[in-house]
Tab-separated table of C-alpha atoms in Angstrom:
chain	number	residue	atom	x	y	z
A	1	ILE	CA	-63.960	-50.991	-72.305
A	2	ARG	CA	-65.546	-53.909	-70.519
A	3	ASN	CA	-64.406	-57.349	-69.385
A	4	CYS	CA	-61.086	-57.247	-71.250
A	5	GLN	CA	-57.612	-58.541	-70.485
A	6	ILE	CA	-55.011	-55.815	-71.076
A	7	HIS	CA	-51.578	-57.272	-70.534
A	8	ASP	CA	-47.924	-57.710	-71.388
A	9	GLY	CA	-47.679	-54.486	-73.376
A	10	LYS	CA	-44.443	-52.621	-73.959
A	11	SER	CA	-45.698	-49.493	-72.154
A	12	SER	CA	-48.766	-48.646	-70.011
A	13	GLY	CA	-51.832	-50.874	-70.004
A	14	VAL	CA	-54.398	-48.031	-70.129
A	15	TYR	CA	-53.277	-44.471	-71.002
A	16	VAL	CA	-55.738	-41.551	-70.671
A	17	TYR	CA	-54.496	-38.040	-71.442
A	18	THR	CA	-55.320	-34.637	-73.015
A	19	ASN	CA	-58.859	-34.558	-71.584
A	20	GLY	CA	-59.624	-38.156	-72.509
A	21	GLN	CA	-62.511	-39.794	-70.663
A	22	GLY	CA	-64.178	-43.204	-70.868
A	23	THR	CA	-65.050	-46.116	-68.596
A	24	VAL	CA	-62.904	-49.200	-68.040
A	25	VAL	CA	-64.865	-51.841	-66.133
A	26	ASP	CA	-64.340	-55.468	-65.098
A	27	CYS	CA	-60.922	-55.636	-66.773
A	28	ASP	CA	-57.780	-57.548	-65.833
A	29	ILE	CA	-54.763	-55.245	-66.381
A	30	PHE	CA	-51.441	-56.950	-65.732
A	31	GLY	CA	-47.852	-57.556	-66.705
A	32	ASN	CA	-47.330	-54.331	-68.643
A	33	ALA	CA	-43.832	-52.881	-69.011
A	34	TYR	CA	-44.859	-49.503	-67.561
A	35	VAL	CA	-47.825	-48.597	-65.343
A	36	GLY	CA	-51.139	-50.395	-65.323
A	37	VAL	CA	-53.287	-47.241	-65.655
A	38	GLU	CA	-51.754	-43.820	-66.458
A	39	ILE	CA	-53.845	-40.612	-66.323
A	40	LYS	CA	-52.540	-37.124	-67.103
A	41	GLU	CA	-53.295	-33.719	-68.724
A	42	GLY	CA	-56.967	-33.488	-67.757
A	43	GLY	CA	-57.692	-37.135	-68.404
A	44	ASN	CA	-60.769	-38.100	-66.389
A	45	PRO	CA	-61.775	-41.746	-66.829
A	46	THR	CA	-63.661	-44.093	-64.539
A	47	ILE	CA	-61.806	-47.321	-63.745
A	48	ARG	CA	-64.212	-49.690	-62.016
A	49	ASN	CA	-63.971	-53.224	-60.634
A	50	CYS	CA	-60.659	-53.951	-62.312
A	51	GLN	CA	-57.638	-55.961	-61.262
A	52	ILE	CA	-54.430	-53.953	-61.791
A	53	HIS	CA	-51.463	-56.097	-60.946
A	54	ASP	CA	-47.978	-57.420	-61.552
A	55	GLY	CA	-46.845	-54.511	-63.686
A	56	LYS	CA	-43.240	-53.393	-64.001
A	57	SER	CA	-43.948	-49.982	-62.430
A	58	SER	CA	-46.859	-48.429	-60.499
A	59	GLY	CA	-50.352	-49.852	-60.632
A	60	VAL	CA	-52.095	-46.470	-61.086
A	61	TYR	CA	-50.139	-43.289	-61.946
A	62	VAL	CA	-51.963	-39.930	-61.990
A	63	HIS	CA	-49.879	-36.859	-62.813
A	64	THR	CA	-49.718	-33.513	-64.629
A	65	ASN	CA	-53.254	-32.468	-63.623
A	66	GLY	CA	-54.835	-35.815	-64.367
A	67	GLN	CA	-58.068	-36.671	-62.582
A	68	GLY	CA	-60.225	-39.787	-62.749
A	69	THR	CA	-62.081	-42.137	-60.434
A	70	VAL	CA	-60.686	-45.558	-59.546
A	71	VAL	CA	-63.338	-47.534	-57.663
A	72	ASP	CA	-63.778	-51.116	-56.426
A	73	CYS	CA	-60.405	-52.179	-57.856
A	74	ASP	CA	-57.846	-54.701	-56.633
A	75	ILE	CA	-54.359	-53.184	-57.059
A	76	PHE	CA	-51.567	-55.558	-56.081
A	77	GLY	CA	-48.165	-57.027	-56.758
A	78	ASN	CA	-46.790	-54.147	-58.817
A	79	ALA	CA	-43.037	-53.539	-58.957
A	80	TYR	CA	-43.354	-49.945	-57.759
A	81	VAL	CA	-46.133	-48.249	-55.743
A	82	GLY	CA	-49.761	-49.281	-55.930
A	83	VAL	CA	-51.097	-45.749	-56.548
A	84	GLN	CA	-48.802	-42.782	-57.377
A	85	ILE	CA	-50.161	-39.192	-57.534
A	86	THR	CA	-47.955	-36.225	-58.481
A	87	GLU	CA	-47.756	-32.821	-60.230
A	88	GLY	CA	-51.324	-31.678	-59.601
A	89	GLY	CA	-52.902	-35.078	-60.122
A	90	ASN	CA	-56.245	-35.141	-58.296
A	91	PRO	CA	-58.058	-38.478	-58.627
A	92	THR	CA	-60.569	-40.191	-56.374
A	93	ILE	CA	-59.492	-43.675	-55.264
A	94	ARG	CA	-62.486	-45.353	-53.623
A	95	ASN	CA	-63.152	-48.756	-52.066
A	96	CYS	CA	-59.997	-50.319	-53.478
A	97	GLN	CA	-57.647	-52.937	-52.126
A	98	ILE	CA	-54.037	-51.759	-52.496
A	99	HIS	CA	-51.731	-54.478	-51.330
A	100	ASP	CA	-48.648	-56.636	-51.598
A	101	GLY	CA	-46.707	-54.253	-53.803
A	102	LYS	CA	-42.931	-54.166	-53.984
A	103	SER	CA	-42.834	-50.586	-52.659
A	104	SER	CA	-45.359	-48.325	-50.874
A	105	GLY	CA	-49.116	-48.656	-51.213
A	106	VAL	CA	-50.013	-45.011	-51.976
A	107	TYR	CA	-47.380	-42.363	-52.789
A	108	ILE	CA	-48.417	-38.689	-53.130
A	109	HIS	CA	-45.641	-36.210	-53.938
A	110	THR	CA	-44.645	-33.060	-55.833
A	111	ASN	CA	-47.954	-31.245	-55.229
A	112	GLY	CA	-50.133	-34.259	-55.876
A	113	GLN	CA	-53.591	-34.155	-54.341
A	114	GLY	CA	-56.435	-36.653	-54.514
A	115	THR	CA	-58.927	-38.374	-52.246
A	116	VAL	CA	-58.310	-41.929	-51.060
A	117	VAL	CA	-61.446	-43.186	-49.311
A	118	ASP	CA	-62.744	-46.513	-47.982
A	119	CYS	CA	-59.618	-48.354	-49.121
A	120	ASP	CA	-57.818	-51.342	-47.580
A	121	ILE	CA	-54.053	-50.703	-47.820
A	122	PHE	CA	-51.976	-53.606	-46.526
A	123	GLY	CA	-49.006	-55.889	-46.870
A	124	ASN	CA	-46.853	-53.576	-48.976
A	125	ALA	CA	-43.072	-53.896	-48.878
A	126	LEU	CA	-42.567	-50.292	-47.713
A	127	ARG	CA	-44.970	-47.711	-46.234
A	128	GLY	CA	-48.720	-47.886	-46.531
A	129	VAL	CA	-49.188	-44.186	-47.412
A	130	VAL	CA	-46.364	-41.712	-48.210
A	131	ILE	CA	-46.951	-37.938	-48.518
A	132	THR	CA	-44.020	-35.692	-49.466
A	133	GLU	CA	-42.868	-32.567	-51.354
A	134	GLY	CA	-46.093	-30.590	-51.090
A	135	GLY	CA	-48.395	-33.569	-51.520
A	136	ASN	CA	-51.763	-32.694	-49.977
A	137	PRO	CA	-54.327	-35.511	-50.255
A	138	THR	CA	-57.281	-36.505	-48.133
A	139	VAL	CA	-57.126	-40.094	-46.877
A	140	ARG	CA	-60.437	-41.022	-45.285
A	141	ASN	CA	-61.945	-44.114	-43.668
A	142	CYS	CA	-59.141	-46.409	-44.784
A	143	GLN	CA	-57.512	-49.402	-43.154
A	144	ILE	CA	-53.708	-49.077	-43.330
A	145	HIS	CA	-52.174	-52.181	-41.854
A	146	ASP	CA	-49.646	-54.976	-41.798
A	147	GLY	CA	-47.108	-53.202	-43.970
A	148	LYS	CA	-43.394	-53.899	-43.789
A	149	SER	CA	-42.591	-50.343	-42.620
A	150	SER	CA	-44.603	-47.350	-41.337
A	151	GLY	CA	-48.348	-47.081	-41.828
A	152	VAL	CA	-48.349	-43.369	-42.797
A	153	TYR	CA	-45.103	-41.485	-43.563
A	154	VAL	CA	-45.209	-37.692	-44.072
A	155	HIS	CA	-41.907	-35.933	-44.818
A	156	THR	CA	-40.160	-33.163	-46.748
A	157	ASN	CA	-43.002	-30.639	-46.464
A	158	GLY	CA	-45.784	-33.101	-47.145
A	159	GLN	CA	-49.195	-32.105	-45.830
A	160	GLY	CA	-52.552	-33.854	-46.139
A	161	THR	CA	-55.440	-34.911	-43.934
A	162	VAL	CA	-55.797	-38.468	-42.656
A	163	VAL	CA	-59.195	-38.915	-41.013
A	164	ASP	CA	-61.275	-41.793	-39.650
A	165	CYS	CA	-58.573	-44.337	-40.484
A	166	ASP	CA	-57.587	-47.550	-38.703
A	167	ILE	CA	-53.775	-47.790	-38.719
A	168	PHE	CA	-52.496	-50.999	-37.141
A	169	GLY	CA	-50.082	-53.889	-37.135
A	170	ASN	CA	-47.357	-52.225	-39.193
A	171	ALA	CA	-43.742	-53.367	-38.822
A	172	TYR	CA	-42.509	-49.871	-37.969
A	173	VAL	CA	-44.395	-46.836	-36.576
A	174	GLY	CA	-48.067	-46.147	-37.165
A	175	VAL	CA	-47.629	-42.480	-38.213
A	176	GLN	CA	-44.170	-40.995	-38.887
A	177	ILE	CA	-43.736	-37.225	-39.473
A	178	THR	CA	-40.348	-35.691	-40.287
A	179	GLU	CA	-38.452	-32.953	-42.189
A	180	GLY	CA	-41.177	-30.304	-42.222
A	181	GLY	CA	-44.058	-32.706	-42.744
A	182	ASN	CA	-47.230	-31.063	-41.439
A	183	PRO	CA	-50.315	-33.270	-41.796
A	184	THR	CA	-53.543	-33.375	-39.827
A	185	ILE	CA	-54.345	-36.798	-38.367
A	186	ARG	CA	-57.903	-36.786	-37.036
A	187	ASN	CA	-60.191	-39.343	-35.420
A	188	CYS	CA	-57.911	-42.265	-36.219
A	189	GLN	CA	-57.097	-45.454	-34.371
A	190	ILE	CA	-53.326	-46.038	-34.287
A	191	HIS	CA	-52.554	-49.297	-32.588
A	192	ASP	CA	-50.702	-52.577	-32.214
A	193	GLY	CA	-47.679	-51.597	-34.270
A	194	LYS	CA	-44.190	-52.984	-33.797
A	195	SER	CA	-42.705	-49.610	-32.822
A	196	SER	CA	-44.156	-46.241	-31.729
A	197	GLY	CA	-47.714	-45.212	-32.487
A	198	VAL	CA	-46.848	-41.644	-33.579
A	199	TYR	CA	-43.191	-40.655	-34.195
A	200	VAL	CA	-42.368	-36.987	-34.908
A	201	HIS	CA	-38.706	-36.078	-35.447
A	202	THR	CA	-36.194	-34.012	-37.423
A	203	ASN	CA	-38.351	-30.862	-37.461
A	204	GLY	CA	-41.585	-32.637	-38.229
A	205	GLN	CA	-44.771	-30.868	-37.198
A	206	GLY	CA	-48.401	-31.894	-37.640
A	207	THR	CA	-51.578	-32.101	-35.600
A	208	VAL	CA	-52.896	-35.371	-34.194
A	209	GLU	CA	-56.334	-34.910	-32.676
A	210	ASP	CA	-59.318	-36.903	-31.433
A	211	SER	CA	-57.393	-40.122	-32.001
A	212	ASN	CA	-57.023	-43.359	-30.044
A	213	ILE	CA	-53.354	-44.416	-29.784
A	214	PHE	CA	-52.771	-47.692	-27.972
A	215	GLY	CA	-51.072	-51.051	-27.688
A	216	ASN	CA	-47.932	-50.226	-29.645
A	217	ASP	CA	-44.627	-51.928	-28.826
A	218	TYR	CA	-42.699	-48.721	-28.098
A	219	ALA	CA	-43.845	-45.269	-26.905
A	220	GLU	CA	-47.345	-44.341	-27.997
A	221	VAL	CA	-46.148	-40.834	-28.957
A	222	GLU	CA	-42.398	-40.258	-29.533
A	223	ILE	CA	-40.967	-36.774	-30.231
A	224	LYS	CA	-37.310	-35.867	-30.825
A	225	GLU	CA	-34.807	-33.741	-32.822
A	226	GLY	CA	-36.891	-30.594	-33.150
A	227	GLY	CA	-40.154	-32.409	-33.712
A	228	ASN	CA	-42.943	-30.034	-32.690
A	229	PRO	CA	-46.426	-31.509	-33.152
A	230	THR	CA	-49.700	-30.718	-31.456
A	231	ILE	CA	-51.338	-33.773	-29.883
A	232	ARG	CA	-54.876	-32.802	-28.881
A	233	ASN	CA	-57.788	-34.606	-27.238
A	234	CYS	CA	-56.315	-38.062	-27.789
A	235	GLN	CA	-56.446	-41.245	-25.758
A	236	ILE	CA	-52.879	-42.525	-25.294
A	237	HIS	CA	-52.980	-45.799	-23.445
A	238	ASP	CA	-51.979	-49.376	-22.746
A	239	GLY	CA	-48.649	-49.165	-24.521
A	240	LYS	CA	-45.670	-51.368	-23.784
A	241	SER	CA	-43.461	-48.392	-22.852
A	242	SER	CA	-44.173	-44.738	-21.962
A	243	GLY	CA	-47.290	-42.969	-23.155
A	244	VAL	CA	-45.489	-39.822	-24.383
A	245	TYR	CA	-41.680	-39.826	-24.757
A	246	VAL	CA	-39.885	-36.542	-25.569
A	247	TYR	CA	-36.074	-36.396	-25.882
A	248	THR	CA	-33.087	-35.095	-27.870
A	249	ASN	CA	-34.514	-31.569	-28.171
A	250	GLY	CA	-38.011	-32.643	-29.050
A	251	GLN	CA	-40.780	-30.177	-28.306
A	252	GLY	CA	-44.522	-30.391	-28.906
A	253	THR	CA	-47.782	-29.545	-27.181
A	254	VAL	CA	-49.891	-32.307	-25.648
A	255	VAL	CA	-53.248	-30.907	-24.598
A	256	ASP	CA	-56.493	-32.359	-23.199
A	257	CYS	CA	-55.291	-35.947	-23.615
A	258	ASP	CA	-56.092	-39.014	-21.504
A	259	ILE	CA	-52.786	-40.853	-20.882
A	260	PHE	CA	-53.301	-44.066	-18.944
A	261	GLY	CA	-52.347	-47.678	-18.388
A	262	ASN	CA	-48.939	-47.542	-20.057
A	263	ALA	CA	-46.222	-49.991	-18.971
A	264	PHE	CA	-43.696	-47.278	-18.056
A	265	ALA	CA	-44.262	-43.555	-17.295
A	266	GLY	CA	-47.240	-41.625	-18.553
A	267	VAL	CA	-44.934	-38.864	-19.826
A	268	GLU	CA	-41.132	-39.308	-20.061
A	269	ILE	CA	-38.827	-36.353	-20.827
A	270	ARG	CA	-35.033	-36.425	-21.185
A	271	GLU	CA	-32.014	-35.027	-23.107
A	272	GLY	CA	-33.277	-31.498	-23.715
A	273	GLY	CA	-36.850	-32.479	-24.444
A	274	ASN	CA	-39.086	-29.455	-23.799
A	275	PRO	CA	-42.804	-30.132	-24.342
A	276	VAL	CA	-45.895	-28.408	-22.992
A	277	ILE	CA	-48.286	-30.832	-21.287
A	278	GLN	CA	-51.584	-29.114	-20.560
A	279	GLY	CA	-54.974	-30.169	-19.254
A	280	CYS	CA	-54.205	-33.887	-19.453
A	281	LYS	CA	-55.317	-36.810	-17.317
A	282	ILE	CA	-52.215	-38.914	-16.601
A	283	ASN	CA	-53.415	-41.844	-14.507
A	284	ARG	CA	-52.950	-45.555	-13.840
A	285	ASN	CA	-49.570	-45.802	-15.541
A	286	LYS	CA	-47.285	-48.536	-14.249
A	287	TRP	CA	-44.549	-46.170	-13.062
A	288	PHE	CA	-44.584	-42.399	-12.459
A	289	GLY	CA	-47.101	-40.146	-14.137
A	290	LEU	CA	-44.263	-37.793	-15.164
A	291	TYR	CA	-40.578	-38.833	-15.286
A	292	VAL	CA	-37.967	-36.171	-16.165
A	293	TYR	CA	-34.196	-36.805	-16.190
A	294	GLU	CA	-30.945	-36.136	-18.099
A	295	ASN	CA	-31.577	-32.385	-18.491
A	296	GLY	CA	-35.148	-32.726	-19.624
A	297	THR	CA	-37.305	-29.603	-19.287
A	298	GLY	CA	-40.911	-28.709	-19.987
A	299	THR	CA	-44.137	-27.203	-18.696
A	300	VAL	CA	-46.853	-29.274	-17.037
A	301	THR	CA	-49.978	-27.352	-16.196
A	302	ASN	CA	-53.517	-28.158	-15.056
A	303	CYS	CA	-52.971	-31.921	-15.270
A	304	ASP	CA	-54.356	-34.748	-13.141
A	305	LEU	CA	-51.406	-36.991	-12.139
A	306	THR	CA	-53.162	-39.151	-9.570
A	307	SER	CA	-53.248	-42.940	-9.261
A	308	ASN	CA	-49.973	-43.788	-10.976
A	309	THR	CA	-48.179	-46.808	-9.498
A	310	ALA	CA	-44.971	-45.004	-8.396
A	311	GLY	CA	-46.513	-41.602	-7.735
A	312	PRO	CA	-47.299	-38.414	-9.638
A	313	TRP	CA	-43.773	-37.541	-10.731
A	314	LYS	CA	-40.048	-38.054	-10.452
A	315	ILE	CA	-37.920	-35.111	-11.556
A	316	ALA	CA	-34.145	-35.486	-11.421
A	317	SER	CA	-31.899	-32.809	-9.988
A	318	GLY	CA	-31.110	-30.037	-12.450
A	319	CYS	CA	-34.187	-30.581	-14.632
A	320	GLN	CA	-36.185	-27.379	-15.038
A	321	VAL	CA	-39.870	-28.264	-15.153
A	322	GLN	CA	-42.611	-25.701	-14.607
A	323	ARG	CA	-45.473	-27.287	-12.668
A	324	ILE	CA	-48.617	-25.176	-12.341
A	325	TRP	CA	-52.073	-26.083	-10.968
A	326	ASN	CA	-51.640	-29.842	-11.146
A	327	LYS	CA	-53.554	-32.424	-9.143
A	328	THR	CA	-51.246	-34.968	-7.510
A	329	GLY	CA	-53.315	-36.597	-4.785
């Protein structure tokens, strides 16, 4: 199906199911009463170089073991999410623009899978990418930016791998993990957001590794309420508040990270926060390297805390902090 306008129907624009295949190329799919492109039950089409826009629901909806490849498409202005993947759906979404929707850009839930690669996801009314309820996609080499909420939001036992992505300029946090979410965030840049860079709370988990987290308006890494991530081999720097901020019973392990140049403390712990900080360089922050108060606890071992403006650490009376083999001057 080539160079067609498919529009203003009473249901989906394109519907591929029960092992249907085919190629839809250079088409304008818009204004339909349901989704723009729906794929399910082993459907495996190629949708190439199409505009999928201004529908009354999602732009692309892949579910019930649907597959397919959506490549070089412009997906925008839909009333629900740009791309929705659920119930074993496993498409490849490649080199697409997914933007200016009335909800999230990409929404993977209820055991949806899929690969989203080389896409530009921006300007959506809610989150850029949402992973929840056993969703387990791979999101690779994407720009996720300038959304009206978080860049990436993983919750309610969502998983997934987000790798080689540039996550920036979002109105809320860059990466938010909560309620048993457990993704891997690897080799990403997470920067210049209007809140924290990485925010893990309410029993969120996850691994953030080999990433560059910088220039966000709040803490670069914020952990609270039973959040327990692993932050490994990251650069955490030049934020407008603390580099790592752990409070209200947050936990977590921060290991082999370079934490520098932040406007407040390198690491701030309070209100029952209890992280492990290990093998980190915590230097050139604008206040103390480590600031612990209001019953904060934790373990700081084998860290370099030299060259911070106010000194290596300030630990309030009554705070139980294990300090082992650290360099302070």
